[in-house]
N, CA and C of each residue as an Amber inpcrd file, in Angstrom:
protein
   522
  15.8440000   0.1150000 -24.7680000  15.3880000   0.1190000 -23.3900000
  14.1080000  -0.7140000 -23.2890000  13.9390000  -1.3930000 -22.1890000
  12.7750000  -2.2420000 -21.9640000  11.6270000  -1.4360000 -21.3740000
  10.4320000  -2.0090000 -21.4160000   9.2800000  -1.3470000 -20.7920000
   9.5060000  -1.1950000 -19.3010000  10.1490000  -2.1890000 -18.6860000
  10.4540000  -2.0880000 -17.2590000  11.3940000  -0.9230000 -16.9990000
  12.3690000  -0.7360000 -17.8670000  13.3010000   0.3810000 -17.7270000
  12.6060000   1.7200000 -17.8610000  11.6840000   1.8250000 -18.8030000
  10.9220000   3.0680000 -18.9850000  10.0640000   3.3530000 -17.7450000
   9.3440000   2.3360000 -17.2900000   8.4870000   2.5260000 -16.1150000
   9.3070000   2.8790000 -14.8810000  10.4540000   2.2280000 -14.7220000
  11.3280000   2.5160000 -13.5810000  11.8630000   3.9420000 -13.6650000
  12.2830000   4.3660000 -14.8670000  12.7740000   5.7310000 -15.0570000
  11.7050000   6.7660000 -14.7510000  10.4820000   6.5100000 -15.2210000
   9.3760000   7.4180000 -14.9160000   9.1250000   7.4720000 -13.4070000
   9.1670000   6.3110000 -12.7690000   8.9370000   6.2730000 -11.3360000
  10.0090000   7.0560000 -10.5840000  11.2550000   6.8800000 -10.9300000
  12.3360000   7.5950000 -10.2380000  12.2010000   9.1050000 -10.4160000
  11.8300000   9.5410000 -11.6160000  11.6030000  10.9720000 -11.8530000
  10.4390000  11.4810000 -10.9990000   9.3470000  10.7440000 -10.9960000
   8.1750000  11.1310000 -10.2180000   8.4950000  11.1420000  -8.7310000
   9.1960000  10.1190000  -8.2600000   9.5570000  10.0630000  -6.8430000
  10.4340000  11.2550000  -6.4620000  11.3600000  11.6450000  -7.3320000
  12.2420000  12.7670000  -6.9890000  11.4500000  14.0540000  -6.8140000
  10.4180000  14.2740000  -7.6230000   9.5630000  15.4500000  -7.4480000
   8.7920000  15.3490000  -6.1320000   8.2400000  14.1840000  -5.8670000
   7.4920000  13.9910000  -4.6290000   8.4010000  14.1880000  -3.4170000
   9.5770000  13.5950000  -3.4520000  10.5000000  13.6870000  -2.3190000
  10.9710000  15.1280000  -2.0980000  11.1090000  15.8860000  -3.1810000
  11.4900000  17.2900000  -3.0560000  10.5210000  18.0180000  -2.1230000
   9.2260000  17.8180000  -2.3310000   8.2240000  18.4830000  -1.4970000
   8.0910000  17.8020000  -0.1350000   8.1490000  16.4840000  -0.1070000
   8.0260000  15.7400000   1.1460000   9.1040000  16.1660000   2.1390000
  10.3270000  16.3480000   1.6570000  11.4410000  16.7400000   2.5240000
  11.3300000  18.1730000   3.0300000  10.5440000  19.0060000   2.3780000
  10.4390000  20.4200000   2.7490000   9.1870000  20.7360000   3.5740000
   8.3500000  19.7280000   3.7700000   7.1610000  19.9460000   4.5990000
   7.5580000  20.1690000   6.0450000   6.7610000  20.9630000   6.7440000
   6.8830000  21.1280000   8.1920000   5.5770000  20.5990000   8.7880000
   5.5880000  20.2140000  10.0570000   4.3750000  19.6210000  10.6380000
   3.1050000  20.4500000  10.4320000   3.2220000  21.7610000  10.4950000
   2.0440000  22.6260000  10.3490000   1.4500000  22.5840000   8.9340000
   2.2350000  22.1560000   7.9530000   1.7250000  22.0440000   6.5800000
   0.6680000  20.9530000   6.4510000   0.7760000  19.9190000   7.2740000
  -0.0380000  18.7240000   7.0890000  -1.5320000  18.9620000   7.2030000
  -1.9530000  19.7530000   8.1520000  -3.3840000  19.9540000   8.3880000
  -3.8650000  21.3530000   8.0110000  -3.0070000  22.1250000   7.3260000
  -3.3950000  23.4620000   6.8890000  -4.5560000  23.3540000   5.9130000
  -5.6000000  24.1270000   6.1750000  -6.7860000  24.1250000   5.3280000
  -6.8020000  25.4020000   4.4870000  -6.5240000  25.2700000   3.1950000
  -6.4050000  26.4530000   2.3390000  -7.7330000  27.1070000   1.9890000
  -8.8180000  26.3350000   2.0240000 -10.1330000  26.8630000   1.6450000
 -11.1810000  25.8640000   2.1030000 -12.4130000  26.2930000   2.0840000
 -13.4950000  25.3790000   2.4260000 -14.3280000  25.0900000   1.2100000
 -14.9780000  23.9810000   1.1390000 -14.8760000  22.8530000   2.0620000
 -13.5320000  22.1300000   1.9160000 -13.1140000  21.4940000   2.9850000
 -11.8160000  20.8360000   3.0250000 -11.9630000  19.3920000   3.4800000
 -11.1400000  18.5260000   2.9050000 -10.9840000  17.1630000   3.4270000
  -9.6580000  17.0960000   4.1400000  -9.6590000  16.5050000   5.3170000
  -8.4440000  16.3760000   6.1000000  -8.4140000  15.0030000   6.7560000
  -7.5100000  14.8230000   7.6920000  -7.4290000  13.6210000   8.5100000
  -7.5550000  14.0610000   9.9600000  -8.1600000  13.2140000  10.7610000
  -8.3550000  13.5700000  12.1720000  -8.4210000  12.2880000  12.9900000
  -7.9920000  12.3840000  14.2620000  -8.0320000  11.1830000  15.1010000
  -9.4640000  10.8280000  15.5040000  -9.7590000   9.5200000  15.4950000
 -11.0600000   9.0690000  15.9760000 -11.0060000   8.8980000  17.4980000
 -12.0290000   8.3370000  18.0970000 -12.0980000   8.1970000  19.5570000
 -10.9510000   7.3550000  20.1170000 -10.4100000   6.4460000  19.3010000
  -9.2980000   5.5890000  19.7340000  -7.9380000   6.2120000  19.4320000
  -7.9440000   7.4160000  18.8450000  -6.6850000   8.0820000  18.5140000
  -6.0930000   7.6560000  17.1870000  -6.8550000   6.9060000  16.3800000
  -6.3930000   6.4760000  15.0540000  -6.8090000   7.5380000  14.0450000
  -5.8420000   7.9760000  13.2460000  -6.1000000   9.0540000  12.2910000
  -6.8550000   8.5020000  11.0800000  -8.0120000   9.0990000  10.8030000
  -8.8970000   8.6830000   9.7110000  -9.1320000   9.8440000   8.7480000
  -9.2930000   9.5270000   7.4710000  -9.5530000  10.5790000   6.4850000
 -11.0360000  10.9240000   6.3910000 -11.3100000  12.1550000   6.0140000
 -12.6620000  12.5080000   5.5980000 -12.9390000  11.7350000   4.3110000
 -14.2080000  11.3530000   4.1040000 -14.5320000  10.5570000   2.9190000
 -16.0150000  10.6550000   2.6310000 -16.3650000  10.6040000   1.3740000
 -17.7630000  10.5170000   0.9450000 -17.8290000   9.5220000  -0.2030000
 -18.8190000   8.6740000  -0.1840000 -18.9560000   7.6830000  -1.2500000
 -19.6450000   8.2520000  -2.4870000 -20.2710000   9.3990000  -2.3460000
 -20.9050000  10.0410000  -3.4950000 -20.0420000  11.2200000  -3.9600000
 -20.2300000  11.5950000  -5.2050000 -19.5090000  12.7330000  -5.7870000
 -19.9960000  14.0230000  -5.1320000 -19.0800000  14.8180000  -4.6150000
 -19.4410000  16.0690000  -3.9570000 -19.2570000  17.2470000  -4.9150000
 -20.0870000  18.2550000  -4.7360000 -19.9940000  19.4720000  -5.5360000
 -20.2580000  20.6630000  -4.6200000 -19.2700000  21.4740000  -4.3280000
 -17.9150000  21.4170000  -4.8770000 -17.0950000  20.2900000  -4.2400000
 -16.0620000  19.8960000  -4.9630000 -15.1450000  18.8840000  -4.4570000
 -14.3220000  19.5290000  -3.3430000 -14.2300000  18.8900000  -2.1730000
 -13.4410000  19.4720000  -1.0850000 -11.9590000  19.6020000  -1.4490000
 -11.3410000  20.6370000  -0.9400000  -9.9030000  20.8420000  -1.1240000
  -9.1920000  19.9680000  -0.0830000  -8.3140000  19.0680000  -0.5130000
  -7.6460000  18.2030000   0.4660000  -6.4710000  18.9090000   1.1410000
  -6.2250000  18.5060000   2.3790000  -5.0130000  18.9620000   3.0620000
  -3.8530000  18.0580000   2.6420000  -2.6390000  18.4640000   2.9670000
  -1.4750000  17.6280000   2.7010000  -1.6030000  16.3070000   3.4660000
  -2.1110000  16.3790000   4.7000000  -2.3250000  15.1540000   5.4660000
  -3.2530000  14.2000000   4.7360000  -4.3590000  14.7160000   4.2080000
  -5.3030000  13.8720000   3.4800000  -4.6460000  13.3070000   2.2270000
  -3.9130000  14.1280000   1.5010000  -3.2590000  13.6600000   0.2800000
  -2.2320000  12.5680000   0.5680000  -1.4790000  12.7130000   1.6620000
  -0.5000000  11.6720000   1.9760000  -1.2040000  10.3920000   2.4240000
  -2.3380000  10.5250000   3.1310000  -3.1240000   9.3200000   3.4290000
  -3.5810000   8.6730000   2.1350000  -4.0810000   9.4720000   1.2060000
  -4.5910000   8.9670000  -0.0630000  -3.4990000   8.2180000  -0.8240000
  -2.3060000   8.7940000  -0.8650000  -1.1830000   8.1020000  -1.5070000
  -0.9390000   6.7580000  -0.8300000  -0.8920000   6.7810000   0.4990000
  -0.6540000   5.5470000   1.2290000  -1.7100000   4.5030000   0.9600000
  -2.9550000   4.9260000   0.8540000  -4.0520000   3.9840000   0.6010000
  -3.9650000   3.3860000  -0.7970000  -3.8940000   4.2660000  -1.8350000
  -3.9010000   3.6970000  -3.1780000  -2.6190000   2.9240000  -3.4740000
  -1.4950000   3.3510000  -2.8880000  -0.2420000   2.6510000  -3.1490000
  -0.2210000   1.2870000  -2.4550000  -0.7470000   1.2240000  -1.2350000
  -0.8690000  -0.0520000  -0.5370000  -1.7690000  -0.9940000  -1.3400000
  -2.8400000  -0.4660000  -1.8760000  -3.7640000  -1.2610000  -2.6900000
  -3.0970000  -1.6930000  -3.9900000  -2.3650000  -0.8020000  -4.6310000
  -1.6540000  -1.1530000  -5.8640000  -0.6050000  -2.2410000  -5.6050000
   0.0960000  -2.1210000  -4.4810000   1.0750000  -3.1520000  -4.1250000
   0.4010000  -4.5100000  -3.9600000  -0.7420000  -4.5370000  -3.3070000
  -1.4610000  -5.7990000  -3.1210000  -1.8630000  -6.3940000  -4.4620000
  -2.3790000  -5.5670000  -5.3580000  -2.7620000  -6.0730000  -6.6820000
  -1.5490000  -6.5430000  -7.4680000  -0.4600000  -5.8090000  -7.3930000
   0.7540000  -6.2100000  -8.1120000   1.2950000  -7.5380000  -7.5820000
   1.1170000  -7.7790000  -6.3070000   1.5950000  -9.0240000  -5.6790000
   0.5410000 -10.1230000  -5.6760000  -0.6190000  -9.8080000  -6.2220000
  -1.7440000 -10.7380000  -6.2650000  -2.1650000 -11.1940000  -4.8640000
  -2.2390000 -10.2270000  -3.9440000  -2.7290000 -10.4930000  -2.5960000
  -3.9980000  -9.6690000  -2.3850000  -4.6840000  -9.9190000  -1.3080000
  -5.9390000  -9.2170000  -1.0190000  -5.6190000  -7.7910000  -0.5590000
  -6.1490000  -6.8010000  -1.2530000  -5.8960000  -5.4110000  -0.8390000
  -6.6850000  -5.0670000   0.4130000  -6.1730000  -4.1210000   1.2020000
  -6.9100000  -3.7030000   2.3940000  -8.1100000  -2.8450000   2.0050000
  -9.1190000  -2.8600000   2.8450000 -10.2370000  -1.9380000   2.6530000
  -9.7410000  -0.5340000   3.0020000 -10.3110000   0.4460000   2.3740000
  -9.9170000   1.8420000   2.6100000  -9.9060000   2.1830000   4.1000000
 -10.8870000   1.7010000   4.8480000 -10.9720000   2.0440000   6.2630000
  -9.9230000   1.3340000   7.1140000  -9.2230000   0.3840000   6.5210000
  -8.1590000  -0.3270000   7.2400000  -6.7840000   0.3060000   7.0290000
  -6.7520000   1.4560000   6.3760000  -5.4870000   2.1530000   6.1080000
  -5.5340000   3.5040000   6.8210000  -5.0130000   3.5700000   8.0510000
  -5.0010000   4.8410000   8.7800000  -3.8290000   5.7170000   8.3430000
  -3.8860000   6.9710000   8.7150000  -2.7990000   7.9140000   8.4660000
  -1.8910000   7.9030000   9.6940000  -0.5700000   8.0330000   9.5400000
   0.3440000   7.9340000  10.6850000   0.1730000   8.9990000  11.7620000
  -0.2840000  10.2000000  11.3960000  -0.5350000  11.2240000  12.4060000
   0.5940000  12.2100000  12.6450000   1.7730000  11.9510000  12.0950000
   2.9050000  12.8730000  12.2580000   3.6550000  12.9920000  10.9340000
   4.4410000  14.0500000  10.8360000   5.2610000  14.2280000   9.6390000
   6.3060000  13.1220000   9.5320000   6.9740000  12.8030000  10.6210000
   7.9780000  11.7380000  10.5920000   7.3400000  10.4030000  10.2070000
   6.2020000  10.0910000  10.7950000   5.5050000   8.8580000  10.4550000
   5.0860000   8.8250000   8.9930000   4.6410000   9.9700000   8.4850000
   4.2300000  10.0620000   7.0840000   5.4210000   9.8630000   6.1640000
   6.5260000  10.5250000   6.4620000   7.7350000  10.3470000   5.6280000
   8.1960000   8.8910000   5.6470000   8.2070000   8.2820000   6.8350000
   8.6250000   6.8760000   6.9340000   7.7040000   5.9820000   6.1080000
   6.3980000   6.2350000   6.1790000   5.4250000   5.4430000   5.4280000
   5.6640000   5.5740000   3.9290000   5.8490000   6.8010000   3.4630000
   6.0740000   7.0250000   2.0380000   7.3650000   6.3490000   1.5670000
   8.4250000   6.4450000   2.3510000   9.6860000   5.7970000   1.9700000
   9.5570000   4.2760000   1.9840000   8.8110000   3.7460000   2.9240000
   8.5830000   2.3030000   2.9780000   7.8210000   1.8410000   1.7270000
   6.7840000   2.5840000   1.3430000   6.0290000   2.2370000   0.1390000
   6.9020000   2.3380000  -1.1030000   7.7530000   3.3530000  -1.1490000
   8.6710000   3.4920000  -2.2760000   9.5990000   2.2870000  -2.3640000
  10.1470000   1.8670000  -1.2370000  11.0500000   0.7150000  -1.2360000
  10.3310000  -0.5550000  -1.6840000   9.1070000  -0.7590000  -1.2000000
   8.3320000  -1.9340000  -1.6160000   8.0230000  -1.8870000  -3.1060000
   7.6520000  -0.6920000  -3.5950000   7.3160000  -0.5490000  -5.0120000
   8.5460000  -0.7800000  -5.8900000   9.6960000  -0.3470000  -5.4400000
  10.9280000  -0.5530000  -6.2020000  11.1930000  -2.0370000  -6.4250000
  10.8970000  -2.8480000  -5.4260000  11.0530000  -4.3010000  -5.5710000
  10.0430000  -4.8420000  -6.5860000   8.7990000  -4.3920000  -6.4940000
   7.7560000  -4.8370000  -7.4190000   8.1360000  -4.4800000  -8.8530000
   8.6910000  -3.2940000  -9.0630000   9.0470000  -2.8500000 -10.4170000
  10.1240000  -3.7170000 -11.0660000  10.8950000  -4.4120000 -10.2720000
  11.9630000  -5.2620000 -10.8270000  11.4200000  -6.5060000 -11.5090000
  10.1830000  -6.9030000 -11.2250000   9.6120000  -8.1200000 -11.7880000
   8.9440000  -7.8210000 -13.1240000   9.6630000  -8.0530000 -14.1840000
   9.1190000  -7.7920000 -15.5220000   8.3430000  -8.9870000 -16.0670000
   8.3630000 -10.1020000 -15.3700000   7.7000000 -11.3080000 -15.8680000
   6.1810000 -11.2140000 -15.8220000   5.6470000 -10.2620000 -15.0850000
   4.2040000 -10.1880000 -14.8870000   3.5410000  -9.0440000 -15.6530000
   4.2800000  -8.3260000 -16.4550000   3.7540000  -7.1100000 -17.0880000
   2.5050000  -7.3210000 -17.9290000   2.3670000  -8.4790000 -18.5410000
   1.2170000  -8.7110000 -19.4290000   0.0480000  -9.3980000 -18.7310000
   0.1850000  -9.6920000 -17.4480000  -0.9100000 -10.3180000 -16.7060000
  -2.0480000  -9.3250000 -16.4940000  -3.2880000  -9.8080000 -16.4540000
  -4.4120000  -8.8980000 -16.2100000  -4.4120000  -8.3780000 -14.7740000
  -4.9320000  -7.1800000 -14.6130000  -5.0630000  -6.5700000 -13.2920000
  -6.3780000  -5.7980000 -13.2530000  -6.9820000  -5.7490000 -12.0780000
  -8.2940000  -5.0880000 -11.9320000  -8.2150000  -3.9200000 -10.9610000
  -7.1330000  -3.1850000 -10.9960000  -7.0260000  -1.9740000 -10.1780000
  -6.1660000  -0.9760000 -10.9180000  -6.5900000   0.2420000 -11.0090000
  -7.7860000   0.8660000 -10.4520000  -9.0070000   0.7690000 -11.3610000
  -8.9410000  -0.0960000 -12.3400000 -10.0220000  -0.2620000 -13.2980000
 -10.8660000  -1.4810000 -12.9390000 -12.0410000  -1.5840000 -13.5110000
 -12.8310000  -2.8020000 -13.2950000 -12.2030000  -3.9790000 -14.0540000
 -12.4810000  -5.1990000 -13.6310000 -11.8720000  -6.3700000 -14.2810000
 -12.1000000  -6.4240000 -15.7880000 -13.2520000  -5.9860000 -16.2330000
 -13.5740000  -6.0640000 -17.6650000 -12.8310000  -5.0330000 -18.5220000
 -12.0570000  -4.1610000 -17.9020000 -11.3330000  -3.1250000 -18.6520000
 -10.1820000  -3.7060000 -19.4680000  -9.7330000  -4.9080000 -19.1430000
  -8.6790000  -5.5460000 -19.9220000  -7.3010000  -4.9430000 -19.6990000
  -7.0630000  -4.3560000 -18.5460000  -5.7710000  -3.7300000 -18.2430000
  -4.7710000  -4.7580000 -17.7320000  -3.4880000  -4.3950000 -17.8390000
  -2.4020000  -5.2900000 -17.4390000  -1.6040000  -4.6980000 -16.2840000
  -0.7040000  -5.5160000 -15.7610000   0.1920000  -5.0500000 -14.6960000
   1.0190000  -3.8640000 -15.1990000   1.4170000  -3.8750000 -16.4710000
   2.1590000  -2.7330000 -17.0310000   1.3240000  -1.4590000 -16.9380000
   0.0320000  -1.5640000 -17.1950000  -0.8580000  -0.4030000 -17.0440000
  -0.8790000   0.0790000 -15.5970000  -0.9230000  -0.8660000 -14.6570000
  -0.9120000  -0.5170000 -13.2360000   0.3620000   0.2340000 -12.8870000
   1.4940000  -0.2440000 -13.3520000   2.7690000   0.4320000 -13.0670000
   2.7590000   1.8600000 -13.6090000   2.2650000   2.0220000 -14.8270000
   2.1740000   3.3640000 -15.4070000   1.1990000   4.2460000 -14.6470000
   0.0770000   3.6700000 -14.1940000  -0.9050000   4.4270000 -13.4250000
  -0.3030000   4.9180000 -12.1150000   0.4760000   4.0740000 -11.4320000
   1.1210000   4.5000000 -10.1830000   2.0040000   5.7140000 -10.4490000
   2.7660000   5.6900000 -11.5370000   3.6080000   6.8420000 -11.8790000
   2.7660000   8.1000000 -12.0630000   1.6710000   7.9780000 -12.7980000
   0.8190000   9.1450000 -13.0640000   0.1380000   9.6390000 -11.7910000
  -0.3850000   8.7240000 -10.9830000  -1.0830000   9.1120000  -9.7560000
  -0.1230000   9.7640000  -8.7650000   1.0870000   9.2100000  -8.6450000
   2.0700000   9.8050000  -7.7390000   2.4850000  11.1930000  -8.2290000
   2.6340000  11.3580000  -9.5300000   2.9860000  12.6750000 -10.0780000
   1.8880000  13.6920000  -9.7740000   0.6340000  13.2880000  -9.9390000
  -0.4830000  14.1900000  -9.6610000  -0.5000000  14.5730000  -8.1830000
  -0.3750000  13.5870000  -7.3160000  -0.4000000  13.8720000  -5.8830000
   0.8090000  14.6900000  -5.4540000   1.9650000  14.4410000  -6.0350000
   3.1600000  15.2330000  -5.7210000   2.9390000  16.7030000  -6.0950000
   2.3360000  16.9330000  -7.2530000   2.0610000  18.3020000  -7.6870000
   1.0560000  18.9800000  -6.7480000   0.0380000  18.2360000  -6.3210000
  -0.9520000  18.8080000  -5.3990000  -0.3030000  19.1720000  -4.0650000
   0.5200000  18.2870000  -3.5380000   1.1990000  18.5620000  -2.2690000
   2.1540000  19.7360000  -2.4330000   2.8850000  19.7660000  -3.5230000
   3.7940000  20.8770000  -3.7730000   3.0640000  22.2050000  -3.8650000
   1.9390000  22.2090000  -4.5410000   1.1640000  23.4450000  -4.6730000
   0.6460000  23.9140000  -3.3190000   0.1420000  22.9900000  -2.5050000
  -0.3270000  23.3720000  -1.1690000   0.8210000  23.9020000  -0.3120000
   1.9720000  23.2560000  -0.3920000   3.1340000  23.7040000   0.3880000
   3.5460000  25.1140000  -0.0270000   3.5670000  25.3640000  -1.3280000
   3.9540000  26.6860000  -1.8290000   2.9230000  27.7530000  -1.4590000
   1.6430000  27.4040000  -1.5430000   0.5940000  28.3690000  -1.1660000
   0.6860000  28.7300000   0.3070000   0.9090000  27.7480000   1.1550000
   1.0200000  28.0350000   2.5890000   2.2460000  28.8960000   2.8620000
   3.3700000  28.5900000   2.2140000   4.5720000  29.3860000   2.4030000
   4.3430000  30.8220000   1.9400000   3.6510000  30.9900000   0.8240000
   3.3580000  32.3370000   0.3240000   2.4460000  33.0910000   1.2880000
   1.4530000  32.3840000   1.8310000   0.5420000  33.0140000   2.7970000
   1.3000000  33.4480000   4.0510000   2.2050000  32.6180000   4.5240000
   2.9850000  32.9520000   5.7070000   3.9020000  34.1390000   5.4560000
   4.4720000  34.2200000   4.2360000   5.3990000  35.3210000   3.9510000
   4.6740000  36.6610000   3.8180000   3.4220000  36.6260000   3.3670000
   2.6960000  37.8950000   3.2500000   2.0740000  38.3100000   4.5770000
   1.9310000  37.3660000   5.5040000   1.3710000  37.6870000   6.8300000
   2.4230000  38.2900000   7.7500000   3.6840000  38.1500000   7.4030000
   4.7670000  38.6550000   8.2690000   4.9210000  40.1490000   8.1720000
């Protein structure tokens, strides 16, 4: 098996876990705040959904909502796609959240489809890449592909855990 085959297999496994939870979300799951402090997404004055953000390390680290986590996936994945394609990545503030469950699902599926195309190009695996690491880290496109798999798996687990906690809370409140 090739490295591309391994990375693709890992991605498909990770996507299936993510999609399992994504398909079971209900709109109320997106902005549920399990504890404080919390990071979420909210519309600005123009109605564009923006994430909470801090440039410094916070202590305690805020608990993200599912909405915030899906924005985060969309942001880092859009940035990873730009680096993989050797195009200029968007600034974090230029990546809004869709604002609805349907919009979020569509966005995630669109990113998955774009990433699937990128994964087919094995000719670039040994080229240097500077995301999410600094340029001097000496990482390659293959490292980026593996990082996307790991980051998506982590975010899928976080979303799944939040979904399960909310469902458990609702069942005990009945």
